[in-house]
CSV table of C-alpha atoms in Angstrom, one decimal:
chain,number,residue,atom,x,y,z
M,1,UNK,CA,-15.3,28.6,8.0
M,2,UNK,CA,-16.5,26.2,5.1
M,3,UNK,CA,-13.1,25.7,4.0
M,4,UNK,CA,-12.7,23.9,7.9
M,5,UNK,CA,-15.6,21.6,7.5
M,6,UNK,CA,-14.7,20.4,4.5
M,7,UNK,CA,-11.5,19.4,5.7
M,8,UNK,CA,-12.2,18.1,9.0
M,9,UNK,CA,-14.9,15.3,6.9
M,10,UNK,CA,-11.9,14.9,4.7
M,11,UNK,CA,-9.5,13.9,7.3
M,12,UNK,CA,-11.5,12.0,9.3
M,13,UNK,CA,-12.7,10.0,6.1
M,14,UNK,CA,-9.1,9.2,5.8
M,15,UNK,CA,-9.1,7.9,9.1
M,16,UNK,CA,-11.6,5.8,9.2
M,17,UNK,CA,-10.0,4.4,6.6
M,18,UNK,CA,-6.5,4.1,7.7
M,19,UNK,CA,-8.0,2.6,11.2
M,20,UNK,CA,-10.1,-0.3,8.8
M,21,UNK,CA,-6.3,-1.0,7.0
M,22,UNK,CA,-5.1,-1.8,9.9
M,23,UNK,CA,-7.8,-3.4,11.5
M,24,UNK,CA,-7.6,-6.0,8.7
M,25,UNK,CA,-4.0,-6.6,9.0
M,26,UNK,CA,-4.8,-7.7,12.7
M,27,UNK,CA,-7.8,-10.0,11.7
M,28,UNK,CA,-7.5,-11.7,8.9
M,29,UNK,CA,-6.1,-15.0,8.7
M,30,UNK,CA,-3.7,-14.6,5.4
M,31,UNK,CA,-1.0,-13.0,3.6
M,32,UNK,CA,-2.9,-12.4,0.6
M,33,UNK,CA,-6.0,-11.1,2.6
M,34,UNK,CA,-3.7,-8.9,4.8
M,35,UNK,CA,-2.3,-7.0,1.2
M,36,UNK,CA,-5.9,-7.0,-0.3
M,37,UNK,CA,-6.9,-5.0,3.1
M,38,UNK,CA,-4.1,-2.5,3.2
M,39,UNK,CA,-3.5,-2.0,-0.7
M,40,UNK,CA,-6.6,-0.1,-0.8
M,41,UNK,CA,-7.7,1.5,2.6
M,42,UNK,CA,-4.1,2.5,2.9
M,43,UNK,CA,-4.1,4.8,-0.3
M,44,UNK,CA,-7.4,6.1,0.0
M,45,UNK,CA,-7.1,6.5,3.2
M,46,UNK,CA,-3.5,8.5,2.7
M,47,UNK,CA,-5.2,10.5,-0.4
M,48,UNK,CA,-7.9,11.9,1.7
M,49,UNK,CA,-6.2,12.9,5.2
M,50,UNK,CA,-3.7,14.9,2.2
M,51,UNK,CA,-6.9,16.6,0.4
M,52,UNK,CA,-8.0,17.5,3.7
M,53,UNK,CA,-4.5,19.3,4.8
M,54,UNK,CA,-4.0,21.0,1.4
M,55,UNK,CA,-7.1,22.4,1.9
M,56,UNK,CA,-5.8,23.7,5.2
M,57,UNK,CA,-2.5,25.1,4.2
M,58,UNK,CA,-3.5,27.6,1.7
M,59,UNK,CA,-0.3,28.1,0.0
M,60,UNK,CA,1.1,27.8,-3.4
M,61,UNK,CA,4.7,25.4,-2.7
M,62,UNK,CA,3.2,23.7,0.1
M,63,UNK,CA,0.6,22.4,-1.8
M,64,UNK,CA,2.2,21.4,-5.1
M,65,UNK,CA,4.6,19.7,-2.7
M,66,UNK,CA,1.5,17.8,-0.8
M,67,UNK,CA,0.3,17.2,-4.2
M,68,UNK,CA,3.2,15.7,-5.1
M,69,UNK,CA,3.4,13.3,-2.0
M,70,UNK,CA,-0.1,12.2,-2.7
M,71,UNK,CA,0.6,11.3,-6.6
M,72,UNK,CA,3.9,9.2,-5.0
M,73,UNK,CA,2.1,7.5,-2.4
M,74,UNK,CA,-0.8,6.6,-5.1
M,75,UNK,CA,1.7,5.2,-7.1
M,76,UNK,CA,3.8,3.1,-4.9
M,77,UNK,CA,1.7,1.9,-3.0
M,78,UNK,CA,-0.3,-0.5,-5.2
M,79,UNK,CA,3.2,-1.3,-7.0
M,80,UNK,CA,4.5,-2.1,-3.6
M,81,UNK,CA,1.6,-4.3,-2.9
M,82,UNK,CA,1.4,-6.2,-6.5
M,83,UNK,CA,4.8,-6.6,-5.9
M,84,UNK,CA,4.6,-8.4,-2.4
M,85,UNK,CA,2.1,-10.8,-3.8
M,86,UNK,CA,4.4,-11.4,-6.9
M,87,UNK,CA,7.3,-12.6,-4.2
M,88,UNK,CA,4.2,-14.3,-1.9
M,89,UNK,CA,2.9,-16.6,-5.0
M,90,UNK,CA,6.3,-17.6,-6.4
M,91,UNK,CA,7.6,-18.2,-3.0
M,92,UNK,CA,4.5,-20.7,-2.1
M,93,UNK,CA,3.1,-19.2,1.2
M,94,UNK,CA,0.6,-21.0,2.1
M,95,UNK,CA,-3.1,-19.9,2.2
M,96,UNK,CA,-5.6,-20.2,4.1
M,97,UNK,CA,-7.6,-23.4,3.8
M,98,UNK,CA,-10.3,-23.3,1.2
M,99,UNK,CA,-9.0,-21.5,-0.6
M,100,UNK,CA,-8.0,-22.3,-4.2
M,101,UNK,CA,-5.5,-20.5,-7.4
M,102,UNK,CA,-6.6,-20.5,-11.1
M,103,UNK,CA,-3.3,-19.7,-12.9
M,104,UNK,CA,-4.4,-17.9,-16.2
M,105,UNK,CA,-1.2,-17.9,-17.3
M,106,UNK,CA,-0.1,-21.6,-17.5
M,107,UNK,CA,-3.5,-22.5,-18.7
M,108,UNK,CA,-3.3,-20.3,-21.8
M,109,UNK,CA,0.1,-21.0,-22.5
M,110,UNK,CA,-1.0,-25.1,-22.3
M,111,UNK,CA,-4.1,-24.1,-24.8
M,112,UNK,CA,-1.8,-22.6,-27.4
M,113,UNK,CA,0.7,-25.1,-27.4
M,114,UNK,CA,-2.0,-27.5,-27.9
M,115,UNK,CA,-3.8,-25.3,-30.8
M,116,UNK,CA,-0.2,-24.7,-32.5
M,117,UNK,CA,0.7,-28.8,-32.6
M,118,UNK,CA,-3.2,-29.1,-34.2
M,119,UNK,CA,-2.2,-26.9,-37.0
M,120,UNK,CA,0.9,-28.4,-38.3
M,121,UNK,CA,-0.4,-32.0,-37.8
M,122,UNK,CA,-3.8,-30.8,-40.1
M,123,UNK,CA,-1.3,-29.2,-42.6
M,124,UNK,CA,0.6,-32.5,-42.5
M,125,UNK,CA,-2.9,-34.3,-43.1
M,126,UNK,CA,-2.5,-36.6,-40.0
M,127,UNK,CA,-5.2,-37.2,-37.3
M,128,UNK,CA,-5.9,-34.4,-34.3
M,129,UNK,CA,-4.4,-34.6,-31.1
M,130,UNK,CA,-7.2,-35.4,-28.1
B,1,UNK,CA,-10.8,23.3,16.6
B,2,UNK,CA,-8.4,22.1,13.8
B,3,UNK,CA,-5.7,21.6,16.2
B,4,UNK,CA,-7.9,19.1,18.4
B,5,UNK,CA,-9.4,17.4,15.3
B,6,UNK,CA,-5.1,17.5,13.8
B,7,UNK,CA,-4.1,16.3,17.3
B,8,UNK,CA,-6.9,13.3,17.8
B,9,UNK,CA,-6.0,11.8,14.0
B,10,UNK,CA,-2.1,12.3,15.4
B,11,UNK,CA,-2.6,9.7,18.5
B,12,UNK,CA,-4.8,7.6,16.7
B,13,UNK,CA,-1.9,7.5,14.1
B,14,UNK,CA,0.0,6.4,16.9
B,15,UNK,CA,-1.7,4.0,18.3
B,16,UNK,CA,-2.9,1.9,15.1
B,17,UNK,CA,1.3,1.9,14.2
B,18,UNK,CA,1.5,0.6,17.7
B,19,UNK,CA,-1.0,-2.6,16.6
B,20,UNK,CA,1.1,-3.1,13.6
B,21,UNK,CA,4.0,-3.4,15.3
B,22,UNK,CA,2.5,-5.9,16.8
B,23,UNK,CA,1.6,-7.8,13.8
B,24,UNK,CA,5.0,-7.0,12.4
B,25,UNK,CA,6.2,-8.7,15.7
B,26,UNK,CA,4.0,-12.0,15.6
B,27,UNK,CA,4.0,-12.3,11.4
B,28,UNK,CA,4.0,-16.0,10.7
B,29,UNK,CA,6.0,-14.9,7.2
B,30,UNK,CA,8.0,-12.7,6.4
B,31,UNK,CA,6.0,-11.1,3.8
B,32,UNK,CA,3.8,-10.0,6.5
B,33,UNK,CA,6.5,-8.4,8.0
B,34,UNK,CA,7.2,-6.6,5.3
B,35,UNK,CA,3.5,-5.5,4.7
B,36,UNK,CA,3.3,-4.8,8.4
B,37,UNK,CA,6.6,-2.1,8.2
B,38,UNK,CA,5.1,-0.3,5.2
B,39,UNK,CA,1.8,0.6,6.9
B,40,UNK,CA,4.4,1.8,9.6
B,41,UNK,CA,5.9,4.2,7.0
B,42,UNK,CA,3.1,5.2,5.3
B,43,UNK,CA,1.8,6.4,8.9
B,44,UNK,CA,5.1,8.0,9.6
B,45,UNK,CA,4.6,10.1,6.7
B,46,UNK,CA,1.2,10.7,8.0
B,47,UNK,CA,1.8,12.3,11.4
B,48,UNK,CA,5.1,14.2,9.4
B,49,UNK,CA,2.9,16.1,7.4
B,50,UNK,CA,0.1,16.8,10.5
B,51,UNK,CA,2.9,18.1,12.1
B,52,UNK,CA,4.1,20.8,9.8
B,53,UNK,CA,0.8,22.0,9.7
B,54,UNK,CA,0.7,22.0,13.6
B,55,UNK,CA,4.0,23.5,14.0
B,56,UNK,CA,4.2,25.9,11.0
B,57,UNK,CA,7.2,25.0,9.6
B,58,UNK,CA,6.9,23.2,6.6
B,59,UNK,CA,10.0,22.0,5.8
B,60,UNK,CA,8.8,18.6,7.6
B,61,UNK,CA,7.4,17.8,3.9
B,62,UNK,CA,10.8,17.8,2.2
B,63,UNK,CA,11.4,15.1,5.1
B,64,UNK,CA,8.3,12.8,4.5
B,65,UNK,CA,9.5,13.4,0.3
B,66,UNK,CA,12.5,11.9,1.4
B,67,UNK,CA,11.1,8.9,3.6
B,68,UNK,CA,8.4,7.8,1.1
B,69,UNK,CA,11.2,7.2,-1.5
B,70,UNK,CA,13.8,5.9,0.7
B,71,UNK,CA,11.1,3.6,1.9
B,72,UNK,CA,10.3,2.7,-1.4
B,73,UNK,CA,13.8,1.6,-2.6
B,74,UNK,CA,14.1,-0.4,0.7
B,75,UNK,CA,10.8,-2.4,0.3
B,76,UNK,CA,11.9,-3.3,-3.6
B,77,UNK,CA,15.3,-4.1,-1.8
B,78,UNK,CA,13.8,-6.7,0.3
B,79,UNK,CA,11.6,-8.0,-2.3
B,80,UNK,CA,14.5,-8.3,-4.7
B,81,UNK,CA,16.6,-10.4,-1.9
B,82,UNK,CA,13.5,-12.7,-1.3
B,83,UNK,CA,12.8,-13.4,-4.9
B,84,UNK,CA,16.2,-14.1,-6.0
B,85,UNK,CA,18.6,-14.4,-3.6
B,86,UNK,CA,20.8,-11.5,-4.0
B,87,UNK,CA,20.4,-7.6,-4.2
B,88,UNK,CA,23.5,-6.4,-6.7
């Protein structure tokens, strides 16, 4: 039936996609790269082979409990992965050579510092800091 | 039809757990293995939830509920002891 097809192209889309996850955590060369492969292709790949069996199924509990899976899984996953990268940076694995960090964070805390000590030295009336 | 289509995305399942096991054998960190066992899990879950549509009893999803929080809490457990040292 239509119902079938449907569900077959969704769980072979997911699939595909689960096979390219982990096709990238055998290839590339880095911890970072390794995360940025599975944090997507992993829940995609999980939400559509789940679409596909719910439409399979055909039942009321069995789906709100697939459905419920699926919302978990989309969740935890990229919390799981932000998570490893978090522990990755602050632990200082190494990357891959070439490759370079711009830290946001320290940089805007540097510019404000740098804006506030301005400030009070122009309400004091002395000279700006280079 | 379904059940060869169900039972083809089963071994692949299998088989692409079996190359991260690999990877989670050969990780040069240990954030790899880490990223390596929760593909493992996520496949797990996976082939659970193939197989109580195979099998027709569906009480298989209450199991993969079970695993995909359990594997959660372990994951932020291991994370936790890496950042800091400790887990309590």
């Amino acid at each position: 039936m239509v119902y079938e097809y449907i569900a077959i192209f969704f769980l072979f889309g997911g699939f595909f996609f689960l096979v390219v996850g982990v096709l990238g955590l055998i290839r590339l060369p880095d911890v970072y790269t390794r995360m940025h492969a599975l944090g997507k292709c992993d829940t995609l790949g999980t939400g559509m082979v789940l679409i596909g069996l719910m439409l399979l199924v055909r039942d009321v509990t069995n789906i709100t409990k697939l459905i419920l899976i699926m919302a978990m899984i989309i969740t935890i996953n990229p919390v799981v992965t932000h998570l490893i990268a978090k522990t990755a940076y602050n632990r200082g694995t190494p990357m891959v050579e070439g490759s370079y960090v711009i830290n946001d964070y320290v940089a805007s805390q540097r510019r404000r510092r740098k804006s506030q000590v301005d400030s009070k030295l122009s309400q004091e009336g002395g000279e700006k800091l280079k | 039809m379904i059940n060869t289509v169900l039972y083809i995305i089963v071994i692949g399942q299998i088989l692409f757990s079996l190359l991260a096991i690999l990877r989670a054998y050969s990780g040069p960190t240990v954030l790899d293995r880490v990223v390596a066992m929760n593909v493992i899990t996520t496949n797990v879950v996976i082939i659970l939830l193939i197989f109580a549509f195979i099998d027709n009893s569906y009480y298989y999803i209450d199991v993969a509920f079970v695993f995909v929080l359990g594997s959660f809490i372990g994951t932020l457990c291991i994370l936790k002891l890496l950042r800091e040292g400790h887990i309590i």
